[in-house]
Coordinates of C-alpha atoms in Angstrom, one line a residue:
Chain X
M1 CA 95.5 -3.8 38.7
K2 CA 94.1 -0.5 40.5
R3 CA 97.3 1.4 38.8
I4 CA 96.2 -0.1 35.9
A5 CA 92.7 1.2 36.1
V6 CA 93.8 4.5 36.7
V7 CA 96.4 4.8 34.2
M8 CA 93.5 3.8 32.2
L9 CA 91.3 6.5 33.6
C10 CA 93.5 9.1 32.8
L11 CA 94.5 7.5 29.3
L12 CA 90.9 8.2 28.4
A13 CA 90.3 11.8 30.3
L14 CA 93.5 12.7 28.2
L15 CA 91.5 11.3 25.1
F16 CA 88.9 13.5 26.0
S17 CA 90.3 16.6 26.8
A18 CA 92.2 15.9 22.8
G19 CA 89.5 15.3 21.6
T20 CA 88.4 18.7 19.9
A21 CA 91.6 18.9 17.9
I22 CA 91.4 15.0 16.8
A23 CA 89.7 15.8 13.1
G24 CA 90.8 11.9 12.3
G25 CA 87.1 10.3 13.2
E26 CA 87.0 7.7 15.9
L27 CA 87.2 4.0 17.0
F28 CA 85.4 2.5 19.5
L29 CA 87.5 -0.5 20.6
Y30 CA 85.7 -3.4 22.9
N31 CA 88.5 -5.4 24.6
W32 CA 89.0 -7.5 27.9
S33 CA 90.5 -6.1 30.7
D34 CA 93.8 -5.3 31.6
Y35 CA 94.5 -6.3 27.3
T36 CA 95.0 -3.3 25.4
A37 CA 98.1 -1.4 26.0
P38 CA 98.3 1.9 26.6
D39 CA 101.3 3.2 24.5
L40 CA 100.0 1.1 21.6
I41 CA 96.8 3.3 21.7
K42 CA 98.6 6.5 22.3
K43 CA 100.4 6.0 19.6
F44 CA 97.6 5.0 17.3
E45 CA 96.2 8.2 17.4
K46 CA 98.9 10.0 17.2
E47 CA 99.8 8.5 13.8
T48 CA 96.7 8.2 12.0
G49 CA 94.7 11.3 14.2
I50 CA 91.8 8.9 15.3
K51 CA 90.4 8.8 18.6
V52 CA 89.8 5.5 20.9
T53 CA 87.6 5.4 23.1
L54 CA 88.3 1.8 24.9
D55 CA 85.5 -0.3 26.9
I56 CA 86.4 -3.6 28.7
Y57 CA 84.5 -7.0 29.4
D58 CA 85.5 -10.4 31.9
S59 CA 83.8 -12.7 29.4
N60 CA 83.2 -14.6 25.9
E61 CA 80.1 -14.9 27.4
T62 CA 79.8 -11.2 28.3
L63 CA 81.3 -10.3 24.6
L64 CA 78.7 -12.7 23.1
A65 CA 75.7 -11.3 25.1
K66 CA 76.8 -7.7 24.2
M67 CA 76.1 -8.3 20.9
K68 CA 73.3 -10.2 20.1
S69 CA 72.2 -7.2 21.9
G70 CA 73.2 -5.0 19.5
G71 CA 76.6 -4.7 19.1
G72 CA 76.6 -1.6 16.6
A73 CA 78.2 0.5 19.4
Y74 CA 81.6 -0.8 18.9
D75 CA 84.1 -0.9 15.9
I76 CA 86.8 -3.4 16.8
I77 CA 86.1 -6.8 19.2
V78 CA 89.1 -9.2 20.6
P79 CA 86.6 -12.6 21.0
T80 CA 88.6 -15.9 21.9
H81 CA 89.3 -18.2 18.3
N82 CA 85.9 -21.0 19.5
F83 CA 83.8 -18.2 19.8
V84 CA 84.6 -16.7 16.4
T85 CA 82.8 -19.5 14.9
I86 CA 79.7 -18.3 17.4
L87 CA 80.1 -15.1 16.0
I88 CA 80.5 -15.6 12.2
E89 CA 77.8 -18.5 12.9
E90 CA 75.8 -15.7 13.8
G91 CA 76.0 -13.0 11.7
L92 CA 77.4 -10.8 14.4
I93 CA 80.6 -10.1 12.5
Q94 CA 81.9 -9.0 9.4
K95 CA 84.2 -9.5 6.4
V96 CA 86.8 -6.9 6.6
N97 CA 89.4 -9.6 4.1
A98 CA 92.6 -9.2 5.9
A99 CA 94.3 -10.9 3.1
E100 CA 94.6 -7.8 0.8
F101 CA 95.5 -5.9 4.2
K102 CA 99.1 -4.1 3.7
G103 CA 101.5 -6.1 6.0
Y104 CA 99.8 -9.8 6.2
E105 CA 102.9 -11.7 5.1
N106 CA 103.6 -9.9 8.3
I107 CA 101.2 -12.9 10.6
V108 CA 103.3 -16.0 11.1
D109 CA 102.7 -19.1 8.9
A110 CA 101.1 -21.0 12.1
M111 CA 98.5 -18.3 13.0
K112 CA 97.6 -17.3 9.0
G113 CA 94.5 -18.8 8.1
P114 CA 93.3 -20.5 11.5
P115 CA 90.8 -23.3 11.4
W116 CA 88.8 -20.9 12.7
D117 CA 88.4 -18.2 10.0
P118 CA 91.0 -20.0 6.8
K119 CA 91.7 -17.8 4.7
N120 CA 91.5 -14.6 7.4
E121 CA 87.7 -13.1 5.9
Y122 CA 87.1 -12.0 9.8
T123 CA 89.8 -11.6 11.7
I124 CA 93.4 -11.4 12.7
P125 CA 95.2 -12.5 15.9
W126 CA 95.7 -10.2 18.4
N127 CA 97.6 -12.6 21.5
Y128 CA 97.7 -16.0 22.1
G129 CA 98.8 -18.7 24.4
S130 CA 99.3 -22.5 24.5
T131 CA 98.7 -25.1 27.6
S132 CA 101.1 -28.1 27.8
F133 CA 102.8 -29.0 30.7
C134 CA 105.8 -28.3 32.8
L135 CA 108.8 -30.7 33.4
N136 CA 111.4 -30.0 36.5
T137 CA 114.5 -31.2 34.8
G138 CA 116.0 -31.6 37.9
A139 CA 114.4 -34.6 38.4
Y140 CA 114.0 -35.8 34.8
N141 CA 115.1 -34.9 31.9
P142 CA 113.7 -36.9 28.8
A143 CA 115.8 -37.4 26.0
E144 CA 112.5 -35.9 23.7
E145 CA 110.1 -34.0 24.4
S146 CA 106.5 -36.1 24.8
M147 CA 103.9 -36.3 26.3
D148 CA 104.5 -39.8 27.2
T149 CA 106.1 -38.7 29.9
L150 CA 103.6 -36.6 31.4
F151 CA 100.5 -39.6 30.3
N152 CA 103.2 -42.7 31.5
P153 CA 105.0 -41.1 33.9
P154 CA 108.2 -42.4 35.1
A155 CA 109.1 -44.0 38.2
E156 CA 111.3 -40.9 39.3
L157 CA 107.9 -38.5 38.7
Q158 CA 105.5 -41.1 40.1
G159 CA 103.6 -39.1 43.1
K160 CA 104.9 -36.1 41.5
I161 CA 102.6 -35.0 39.1
G162 CA 99.9 -32.3 39.6
M163 CA 97.5 -31.6 37.0
F164 CA 94.8 -28.9 35.5
D165 CA 91.4 -29.1 38.0
S166 CA 89.3 -29.0 34.8
S167 CA 87.3 -31.4 32.4
E168 CA 88.6 -29.7 29.6
E169 CA 91.9 -29.1 29.5
N170 CA 92.8 -32.4 30.9
T171 CA 91.2 -34.2 28.1
N172 CA 92.2 -31.9 25.3
L173 CA 95.8 -33.1 26.1
A174 CA 94.9 -36.2 26.7
L175 CA 93.3 -36.3 23.2
V176 CA 96.5 -34.2 21.7
Y177 CA 98.7 -37.3 23.3
K178 CA 96.7 -40.3 22.1
G179 CA 96.4 -37.9 18.0
Y180 CA 92.3 -37.6 18.2
P181 CA 90.6 -34.7 17.4
Q182 CA 89.2 -31.8 19.7
C183 CA 85.3 -32.1 20.7
N184 CA 85.4 -36.1 20.0
E185 CA 82.1 -37.2 19.9
D186 CA 83.3 -40.9 19.7
P187 CA 82.5 -42.9 22.5
A188 CA 85.2 -45.8 21.7
Q189 CA 88.3 -43.4 21.9
M190 CA 86.4 -41.5 24.5
Q191 CA 86.5 -44.7 26.7
E192 CA 90.6 -45.1 25.5
I193 CA 90.6 -41.9 27.1
L194 CA 89.2 -42.3 30.6
D195 CA 91.2 -45.0 30.7
L196 CA 94.8 -42.9 29.6
L197 CA 93.5 -40.4 33.0
L198 CA 92.2 -43.8 34.8
A199 CA 95.8 -45.3 35.3
Q200 CA 97.2 -41.9 35.4
K201 CA 95.3 -40.7 38.0
P202 CA 97.8 -42.3 40.8
H203 CA 100.7 -41.1 40.3
V204 CA 99.1 -37.8 40.1
K205 CA 99.5 -35.7 43.4
V206 CA 97.3 -33.2 43.1
Y207 CA 94.5 -32.0 40.5
S208 CA 94.2 -28.4 40.8
S209 CA 94.2 -25.5 38.4
E210 CA 95.4 -22.8 41.1
G211 CA 98.6 -21.7 42.6
I212 CA 100.4 -23.8 39.7
H213 CA 103.8 -21.7 38.9
E214 CA 103.9 -21.9 43.2
R215 CA 103.5 -25.7 43.0
L216 CA 105.8 -25.9 40.5
V217 CA 109.0 -23.3 42.0
S218 CA 108.5 -24.7 45.6
E219 CA 108.7 -28.6 43.9
D220 CA 106.0 -29.4 45.3
V221 CA 104.6 -31.2 42.2
M222 CA 108.0 -32.1 39.4
M223 CA 105.4 -31.7 36.6
S224 CA 102.4 -30.6 35.7
G225 CA 100.0 -29.1 32.8
C226 CA 100.8 -25.6 32.9
W227 CA 99.8 -22.9 30.8
N228 CA 103.4 -21.2 29.2
G229 CA 102.3 -17.6 31.1
S230 CA 102.9 -19.4 34.1
A231 CA 105.9 -21.4 32.8
M232 CA 107.4 -18.1 32.3
R233 CA 107.1 -17.6 35.8
A234 CA 107.5 -20.6 36.8
R235 CA 111.2 -20.3 35.3
K236 CA 111.8 -17.1 36.9
A237 CA 111.9 -18.2 39.9
N238 CA 113.7 -21.9 39.6
P239 CA 115.6 -22.4 36.3
N240 CA 114.8 -26.4 36.0
I241 CA 111.4 -25.9 35.0
K242 CA 111.1 -26.2 31.4
Y243 CA 108.2 -25.7 29.4
M244 CA 107.4 -28.6 27.1
Y245 CA 106.8 -28.1 23.4
P246 CA 105.9 -32.3 23.1
K247 CA 106.0 -33.8 19.6
E248 CA 102.6 -34.8 19.6
G249 CA 102.0 -31.0 20.0
I250 CA 100.2 -28.7 22.4
L251 CA 97.1 -26.7 23.0
G252 CA 96.4 -23.4 21.7
W253 CA 94.1 -20.2 22.6
A254 CA 94.2 -17.1 20.2
D255 CA 92.0 -14.5 20.7
N256 CA 91.6 -12.3 17.6
L257 CA 90.5 -8.9 16.3
A258 CA 87.0 -9.1 14.6
V259 CA 84.8 -6.2 13.3
P260 CA 81.0 -6.0 14.9
T261 CA 78.5 -6.5 12.0
G262 CA 76.9 -2.7 11.4
A263 CA 80.1 -1.2 13.3
K264 CA 80.1 2.5 12.5
N265 CA 84.0 3.3 11.8
R266 CA 84.3 0.4 10.0
E267 CA 87.2 2.2 7.7
N268 CA 89.0 2.8 10.6
A269 CA 88.3 -0.2 12.3
I270 CA 90.7 -1.6 9.5
K271 CA 93.6 0.9 9.8
F272 CA 93.4 -0.5 13.4
L273 CA 93.8 -4.0 12.5
E274 CA 96.4 -2.7 9.8
F275 CA 98.9 -0.9 12.3
M276 CA 98.4 -4.2 14.1
L277 CA 100.2 -6.2 11.9
Q278 CA 103.2 -3.5 12.1
P279 CA 105.9 -5.7 14.0
E280 CA 106.8 -2.6 15.7
N281 CA 103.3 -1.7 17.1
A282 CA 102.7 -6.0 18.0
A283 CA 105.5 -5.9 20.2
L284 CA 104.2 -2.9 22.4
Q285 CA 101.3 -4.9 23.1
T286 CA 102.9 -8.0 23.9
N287 CA 105.7 -5.8 26.0
F288 CA 102.3 -5.1 27.9
S289 CA 100.4 -8.0 28.2
G290 CA 103.8 -10.2 28.5
Y291 CA 101.5 -13.0 25.1
A292 CA 102.8 -13.8 22.1
N293 CA 101.9 -12.0 19.4
A294 CA 101.2 -13.8 15.4
I295 CA 103.7 -10.7 13.6
R296 CA 107.2 -11.9 12.6
G297 CA 109.8 -9.1 13.3
S298 CA 108.3 -8.2 16.7
E299 CA 110.9 -9.8 18.7
A300 CA 113.2 -7.2 17.8
F301 CA 111.2 -4.6 19.6
L302 CA 110.3 -6.9 22.4
K303 CA 111.0 -5.8 26.1
E304 CA 114.9 -7.9 27.5
E305 CA 112.9 -9.9 29.9
L306 CA 110.6 -11.3 27.4
K307 CA 113.2 -11.4 24.4
G308 CA 114.0 -15.7 23.4
A309 CA 111.9 -16.4 26.3
P310 CA 111.0 -20.4 25.2
E311 CA 107.4 -20.1 26.6
L312 CA 106.6 -17.9 23.7
T313 CA 107.9 -19.1 20.6
V314 CA 106.3 -22.6 19.7
P315 CA 109.0 -24.5 17.9
E316 CA 109.0 -25.5 14.2
G317 CA 107.3 -28.3 13.1
I318 CA 105.5 -28.6 16.5
P319 CA 101.6 -28.9 15.6
V320 CA 99.4 -26.5 18.2
H321 CA 95.8 -27.9 18.7
F322 CA 92.8 -25.0 19.0
H323 CA 90.2 -26.1 20.4
P324 CA 87.3 -25.3 19.2
Q325 CA 83.5 -24.9 19.5
C326 CA 82.2 -28.1 20.8
S327 CA 78.8 -29.1 20.0
E328 CA 76.9 -30.5 23.1
T329 CA 77.2 -34.5 22.2
A330 CA 80.9 -33.9 22.9
I331 CA 80.6 -31.7 25.9
R332 CA 78.1 -34.2 27.3
L333 CA 80.7 -37.4 26.7
L334 CA 83.4 -35.1 27.7
D335 CA 81.0 -34.8 31.8
K336 CA 81.4 -38.6 31.3
V337 CA 84.6 -38.6 31.5
W338 CA 85.2 -36.1 34.1
T339 CA 82.7 -37.7 36.3
K340 CA 84.4 -41.6 35.7
V341 CA 87.9 -39.6 36.8
K342 CA 86.9 -37.8 40.1
Q343 CA 83.9 -40.0 40.7
Chain G
M1 CA 41.3 -5.3 71.6
R2 CA 42.8 -2.0 69.8
L3 CA 45.9 -2.9 71.8
L4 CA 45.8 -6.6 70.6
Q5 CA 45.6 -5.2 67.0
S6 CA 48.1 -2.6 67.1
T7 CA 50.5 -5.1 68.7
Q8 CA 49.8 -7.5 65.6
M9 CA 50.0 -4.7 63.3
R10 CA 53.2 -4.0 64.9
R11 CA 54.7 -7.4 65.1
V12 CA 53.8 -7.9 61.4
L13 CA 55.4 -4.3 60.3
G14 CA 58.5 -5.5 62.7
L15 CA 58.5 -8.8 60.8
G16 CA 58.3 -7.5 57.7
P17 CA 61.4 -7.0 56.5
A18 CA 63.2 -9.6 57.4
L19 CA 60.2 -12.0 56.1
G20 CA 60.9 -9.7 52.6
I21 CA 64.4 -10.6 52.8
I22 CA 64.3 -14.1 53.3
G23 CA 61.1 -14.8 50.4
F24 CA 62.8 -12.7 47.8
F25 CA 66.5 -13.7 48.5
M26 CA 65.5 -17.9 49.5
V27 CA 62.2 -18.3 48.2
V28 CA 63.0 -17.0 44.3
P29 CA 66.8 -18.4 43.8
I30 CA 65.0 -22.1 44.9
A31 CA 61.9 -21.5 42.8
I32 CA 64.4 -21.1 40.1
I33 CA 66.8 -24.0 40.8
I34 CA 63.4 -25.6 40.9
V35 CA 61.7 -24.7 37.3
F36 CA 65.5 -24.7 36.0
S37 CA 66.1 -28.5 36.8
F38 CA 63.0 -29.6 34.8
M39 CA 64.5 -28.3 31.9
K40 CA 66.9 -28.8 29.2
S41 CA 70.5 -28.1 28.9
N42 CA 71.5 -25.5 26.1
P43 CA 74.6 -26.7 24.4
Y44 CA 75.8 -23.0 24.8
G45 CA 75.0 -23.1 29.0
G46 CA 71.5 -21.6 29.7
V47 CA 67.8 -23.4 29.5
N48 CA 65.5 -24.6 27.0
P49 CA 62.1 -23.7 28.7
E50 CA 61.1 -27.6 27.8
F51 CA 59.9 -29.6 30.3
S52 CA 62.2 -32.5 30.9
L53 CA 63.2 -35.2 33.2
E54 CA 66.4 -35.7 32.2
A55 CA 68.5 -34.2 35.3
Y56 CA 67.1 -36.4 37.2
K57 CA 67.5 -39.7 35.7
Q58 CA 71.2 -38.2 35.4
F59 CA 71.3 -38.8 38.7
L60 CA 70.7 -42.9 39.2
F61 CA 70.7 -43.9 35.0
E62 CA 73.4 -42.7 33.0
R63 CA 72.9 -43.9 28.8
N64 CA 75.5 -46.8 27.4
L65 CA 76.5 -47.1 24.1
M66 CA 73.8 -48.5 22.9
D67 CA 71.8 -45.9 23.8
E68 CA 69.8 -48.3 27.6
L69 CA 69.4 -46.4 30.5
V70 CA 71.9 -48.3 33.1
F71 CA 72.6 -47.8 36.5
N72 CA 75.3 -45.5 36.9
A73 CA 76.7 -45.3 40.8
A74 CA 78.8 -42.7 40.1
Y75 CA 76.9 -39.8 41.4
L76 CA 75.6 -41.4 44.8
R77 CA 79.4 -42.3 45.3
I78 CA 79.8 -38.4 45.2
F79 CA 77.2 -38.3 47.6
G80 CA 78.1 -40.9 49.7
R81 CA 81.7 -39.4 50.1
S82 CA 80.6 -36.0 51.0
F83 CA 78.6 -37.2 53.8
L84 CA 81.1 -39.7 55.3
L85 CA 83.1 -36.5 55.4
A86 CA 80.5 -34.1 56.8
I87 CA 79.8 -37.4 59.6
G88 CA 83.1 -38.0 60.2
T89 CA 84.3 -34.4 60.8
T90 CA 80.8 -33.9 62.5
A91 CA 82.1 -36.5 65.2
L92 CA 86.2 -35.4 65.6
C93 CA 84.4 -32.3 66.0
L94 CA 82.7 -33.1 69.0
L95 CA 85.5 -35.3 70.4
I96 CA 87.3 -32.2 70.4
G97 CA 84.2 -29.3 71.2
F98 CA 82.6 -30.4 73.5
P99 CA 85.9 -31.3 76.1
T100 CA 86.9 -28.0 75.1
A101 CA 83.3 -26.2 75.2
Y102 CA 83.3 -27.9 79.4
Y103 CA 86.9 -27.0 80.2
M104 CA 85.8 -23.2 79.5
S105 CA 82.9 -23.1 81.2
R106 CA 84.9 -23.9 84.3
Q107 CA 87.9 -21.0 83.9
P108 CA 86.6 -18.0 86.2
A109 CA 84.7 -15.5 83.9
R110 CA 87.7 -13.2 83.3
R111 CA 89.6 -16.1 81.5
K112 CA 86.3 -17.3 79.7
N113 CA 85.9 -14.4 78.1
L114 CA 89.2 -14.6 77.0
M115 CA 88.4 -17.8 75.9
V116 CA 85.6 -17.2 73.7
F117 CA 87.3 -14.7 72.3
L118 CA 89.8 -16.4 71.0
V119 CA 88.0 -19.2 69.6
T120 CA 86.0 -17.0 67.1
I121 CA 89.3 -15.3 66.0
P122 CA 90.2 -17.2 63.0
F123 CA 87.2 -15.8 61.6
W124 CA 88.7 -12.5 61.4
T125 CA 90.8 -13.8 58.9
N126 CA 89.5 -15.2 54.9
L127 CA 88.9 -19.5 54.6
L128 CA 91.1 -19.1 52.0
I129 CA 93.7 -17.4 53.4
R130 CA 93.5 -19.9 56.0
A131 CA 93.3 -23.0 54.0
Y132 CA 96.3 -21.6 51.7
C133 CA 98.5 -21.3 55.7
W134 CA 97.8 -24.7 55.8
I135 CA 99.3 -25.6 52.5
L136 CA 102.2 -24.0 53.5
L137 CA 102.1 -26.1 56.3
L138 CA 101.6 -29.0 55.6
R139 CA 103.0 -29.4 51.8
D140 CA 106.5 -31.8 51.6
T141 CA 108.4 -28.7 51.5
G142 CA 106.9 -26.8 53.9
I143 CA 106.8 -25.5 57.4
I144 CA 106.3 -28.7 59.4
N145 CA 108.5 -31.2 57.3
N146 CA 111.5 -28.1 57.3
Y147 CA 111.7 -28.7 60.9
L148 CA 110.6 -31.8 61.5
I149 CA 113.8 -33.2 59.1
K150 CA 116.1 -30.2 61.1
W151 CA 115.6 -31.6 64.4
G152 CA 116.4 -35.5 62.9
I153 CA 112.8 -36.4 63.3
I154 CA 112.6 -37.6 60.4
D155 CA 114.7 -38.3 57.1
E156 CA 112.7 -38.0 54.2
P157 CA 109.4 -35.5 54.1
L158 CA 106.1 -37.0 55.2
T159 CA 103.4 -36.5 52.3
M160 CA 100.8 -34.4 54.8
L161 CA 99.3 -32.4 52.1
Y162 CA 96.6 -33.5 49.2
T163 CA 95.3 -36.5 51.6
N164 CA 92.5 -37.9 53.2
F165 CA 94.4 -36.2 57.0
A166 CA 94.9 -32.9 55.9
I167 CA 91.2 -32.7 54.2
F168 CA 90.0 -33.5 58.0
L169 CA 92.2 -32.2 59.2
G170 CA 90.8 -28.4 57.7
L171 CA 87.4 -28.9 57.8
V172 CA 87.7 -30.3 62.0
Y173 CA 90.3 -26.8 62.0
T174 CA 87.2 -24.7 59.9
H175 CA 84.0 -25.6 61.8
I176 CA 85.3 -26.3 65.4
P177 CA 84.4 -22.9 66.8
F178 CA 80.6 -24.0 64.8
M179 CA 80.7 -26.1 67.5
V180 CA 82.4 -24.8 70.9
L181 CA 80.1 -22.0 71.1
P182 CA 76.7 -23.1 71.1
I183 CA 78.4 -26.2 73.6
Y184 CA 79.7 -23.6 76.0
A185 CA 76.6 -21.4 75.8
R186 CA 74.7 -24.7 77.3
V187 CA 77.3 -25.8 79.6
E188 CA 77.7 -22.2 81.1
K189 CA 74.6 -21.9 82.0
L190 CA 74.2 -25.1 83.9
D191 CA 73.5 -25.4 87.4
F192 CA 76.6 -26.8 89.3
N193 CA 74.3 -27.3 92.3
L194 CA 72.8 -30.5 90.3
L195 CA 76.3 -32.3 90.1
E196 CA 76.9 -31.2 93.6
A197 CA 73.5 -33.6 94.1
A198 CA 74.5 -36.2 92.3
H199 CA 77.7 -36.5 93.4
D200 CA 76.0 -36.5 97.3
L201 CA 73.7 -39.4 95.8
Y202 CA 76.7 -41.2 94.8
A203 CA 76.7 -40.9 91.0
S204 CA 79.9 -42.1 89.4
R205 CA 81.4 -40.0 87.3
Q206 CA 80.8 -41.7 84.0
Q207 CA 77.0 -41.6 85.3
L208 CA 77.5 -37.8 86.7
M209 CA 78.3 -37.5 82.6
R210 CA 75.5 -39.6 81.2
H211 CA 72.8 -38.5 83.4
V212 CA 73.4 -35.1 84.1
I213 CA 75.6 -33.2 81.5
L214 CA 75.3 -34.8 78.4
P215 CA 71.4 -34.4 79.2
L216 CA 71.9 -30.7 79.7
A217 CA 74.4 -29.9 77.0
A218 CA 72.4 -31.5 74.2
P219 CA 70.6 -28.9 73.2
G220 CA 74.0 -27.5 72.3
I221 CA 75.4 -30.5 71.0
I222 CA 72.5 -30.9 68.8
A223 CA 72.7 -27.2 67.6
G224 CA 76.9 -27.6 66.8
S225 CA 76.7 -30.7 65.2
L226 CA 73.9 -29.2 62.7
L227 CA 76.5 -26.3 62.2
V228 CA 79.1 -28.7 61.4
F229 CA 77.1 -30.9 59.0
V230 CA 75.2 -29.0 57.1
P231 CA 78.1 -27.0 56.0
C232 CA 80.4 -29.5 56.0
L233 CA 78.1 -31.3 53.1
G234 CA 78.7 -28.5 50.4
D235 CA 82.2 -28.0 51.2
F236 CA 84.4 -28.0 48.3
I237 CA 86.7 -25.6 48.9
I238 CA 88.8 -27.1 51.8
P239 CA 88.2 -31.0 50.1
N240 CA 89.9 -29.2 47.3
L241 CA 92.7 -27.0 48.3
L242 CA 93.6 -29.7 51.0
G243 CA 93.0 -32.8 49.7
G244 CA 94.2 -32.1 45.9
G245 CA 90.7 -32.5 44.0
K246 CA 91.5 -36.1 43.7
H247 CA 87.7 -37.1 44.2
L248 CA 84.7 -34.8 43.1
M249 CA 81.5 -33.7 46.4
I250 CA 78.7 -32.7 46.0
G251 CA 79.6 -28.8 46.1
S252 CA 82.0 -29.2 43.3
L253 CA 79.6 -31.7 40.9
I254 CA 77.0 -29.0 41.0
Q255 CA 79.5 -26.2 39.9
L256 CA 81.4 -27.8 37.7
Q257 CA 77.6 -28.4 36.3
F258 CA 77.4 -24.3 35.8
G259 CA 81.1 -24.1 34.3
G260 CA 82.6 -26.9 32.3
S261 CA 80.0 -29.6 31.5
R262 CA 77.4 -27.0 30.9
N263 CA 74.4 -28.8 32.5
W264 CA 72.3 -26.0 34.0
P265 CA 69.3 -28.8 34.8
F266 CA 72.0 -31.6 35.8
G267 CA 73.8 -28.9 38.6
S268 CA 70.0 -27.7 39.8
A269 CA 68.8 -31.1 40.4
A270 CA 71.6 -32.2 42.3
A271 CA 70.9 -29.0 44.1
L272 CA 67.7 -29.6 45.5
I273 CA 68.4 -33.1 46.1
L274 CA 71.2 -32.1 48.4
M275 CA 69.0 -29.4 49.8
S276 CA 66.1 -32.2 50.3
F277 CA 69.0 -34.0 52.4
V278 CA 69.7 -31.3 55.0
L279 CA 66.0 -30.1 55.4
I280 CA 65.6 -33.7 56.7
A281 CA 68.5 -33.3 58.9
M282 CA 66.4 -29.8 59.8
M283 CA 63.3 -31.9 60.2
I284 CA 65.0 -34.2 63.3
Y285 CA 66.4 -31.3 64.8
V286 CA 63.1 -29.9 64.9
W287 CA 60.9 -33.0 66.0
G288 CA 63.5 -35.5 66.7
P289 CA 64.9 -36.5 70.1
G290 CA 66.4 -32.2 70.2
R291 CA 62.5 -31.3 71.4
K292 CA 62.1 -33.0 74.2
M293 CA 65.6 -32.7 75.4
K294 CA 64.8 -28.8 75.7
P295 CA 62.4 -28.5 78.7
E296 CA 64.4 -30.3 80.6
G297 CA 67.5 -28.9 79.9
D298 CA 65.8 -25.5 80.8
A299 CA 64.4 -26.4 83.8

């Protein structure tokens, strides 16, 4: 972390010193911390002559608050998909019509025109990841990858299951298993979810969202809810661990590039968006962050340890459910279910 | 008269910073919690400034599918669980802590100091790190199980982690210094002539304990019990890490309301209810038997 911060600082210092020589204008980028590849920025500056200034935030809430208090200071922001909805509703980001961009066709089909921006009018994908479950295939190896294994565990796995300690993730996985919509407002369907989670509970060893990959590696649990990033780390330490792509689907999250309303350097921002649609550049970002990008052909430029990692590529035909911004009714129902599971 | 005034002045000036800090960092947040607990929740987190008793109703009642209020014991159960855990931990700490403190106080001065020092050593390391160390010790593939299997004492690993046993072990382990030290401070000052006198008067060991040592140590026992009980009541880190988070505790319930559940008013109300229970326990300490014991102990 510290080293990265030092690198960033050096980079910033470099930018300022080079600033006088650069005539291509400026770009103010506002991104999550540790989430912008320094090589990427260098390459962009070299190709376009635009001076990039990076500022960072730690949560979507921070981003939203900053945008609400006047976001014009930034040209590009990186909101998570469910916050894109809020930003559009509140008029805080502007239309860029990404479908007309050079390289738009490079976006993989699964991430093109996502539910939060169906025509890519406002955003293009940055990095994305998924939530599913990890299975130790040494303990049990099902013929078919299904969430049935997670929610109706076979005898081999009973008592050796880890689940997230979060009202959202467990419930959302259960909703995917049942084929019900996310952010569910139907009490009858949520009752079924509650019954399902309660029936699973006796077989669950631990509810915790911390140390998931470590518990999998030490084989304290043989199956656990997990994220693709932690799954990859776990597999490197214990090759038996498999990130599952159940036929019912997985949960996804996606961070997106968007241009705030009133951005001062709109043209430069669009140049950056088009730059990010090039496979080589998207790969630079993935190499740095370790999360998948949505650009076709970027695999060729990935570093060796990321190439062909099954955790990064969702197989064809597996639905990815993106959790939208829930209504208050849905949040209350979710809360009731989780309190009842853990009361 | 002037002297008195200047002493008063000095007292006010001396107390000023402490009172200021307590006033600002305790009274203001509590006031915010009280205000929030009577407001409506905002679905994006935070509160809407409208008066509402919803948060307090939610503690005991829920709306069923017909939108009628029905009694809901879920939150009471969570509070009850935290209370049982806190009481159990306090009892266990007392059971182990009292003999320990008594033994320590009976040692020669140099060893005494060394032992007090040893009791405080765990405070040097962060609580989370110590809890994770217990995970390494207790888990199925952990150090204890590995050695038990290696020595042929057991064939299958004992399930210790993520059980009630682990929760109590963790809670007693983290809180026992708070029990030992106040009791030690009390017992150490005990006048042993009194014990001799009791022996001379043919007191049996049990009588000695009941009528001499326990009454003299009582303020230490009460202080220690409070120091263990109150933090245990709000603790959720140990139950979550070592107990596997299968059940909500008061602490995790409150935290959940400010996080995923996005119900700040209910979180505030639950925090206030917890705080009032702690206040009751404190009042019992201030006005209860502890006060009566004090002059006796100071004699």
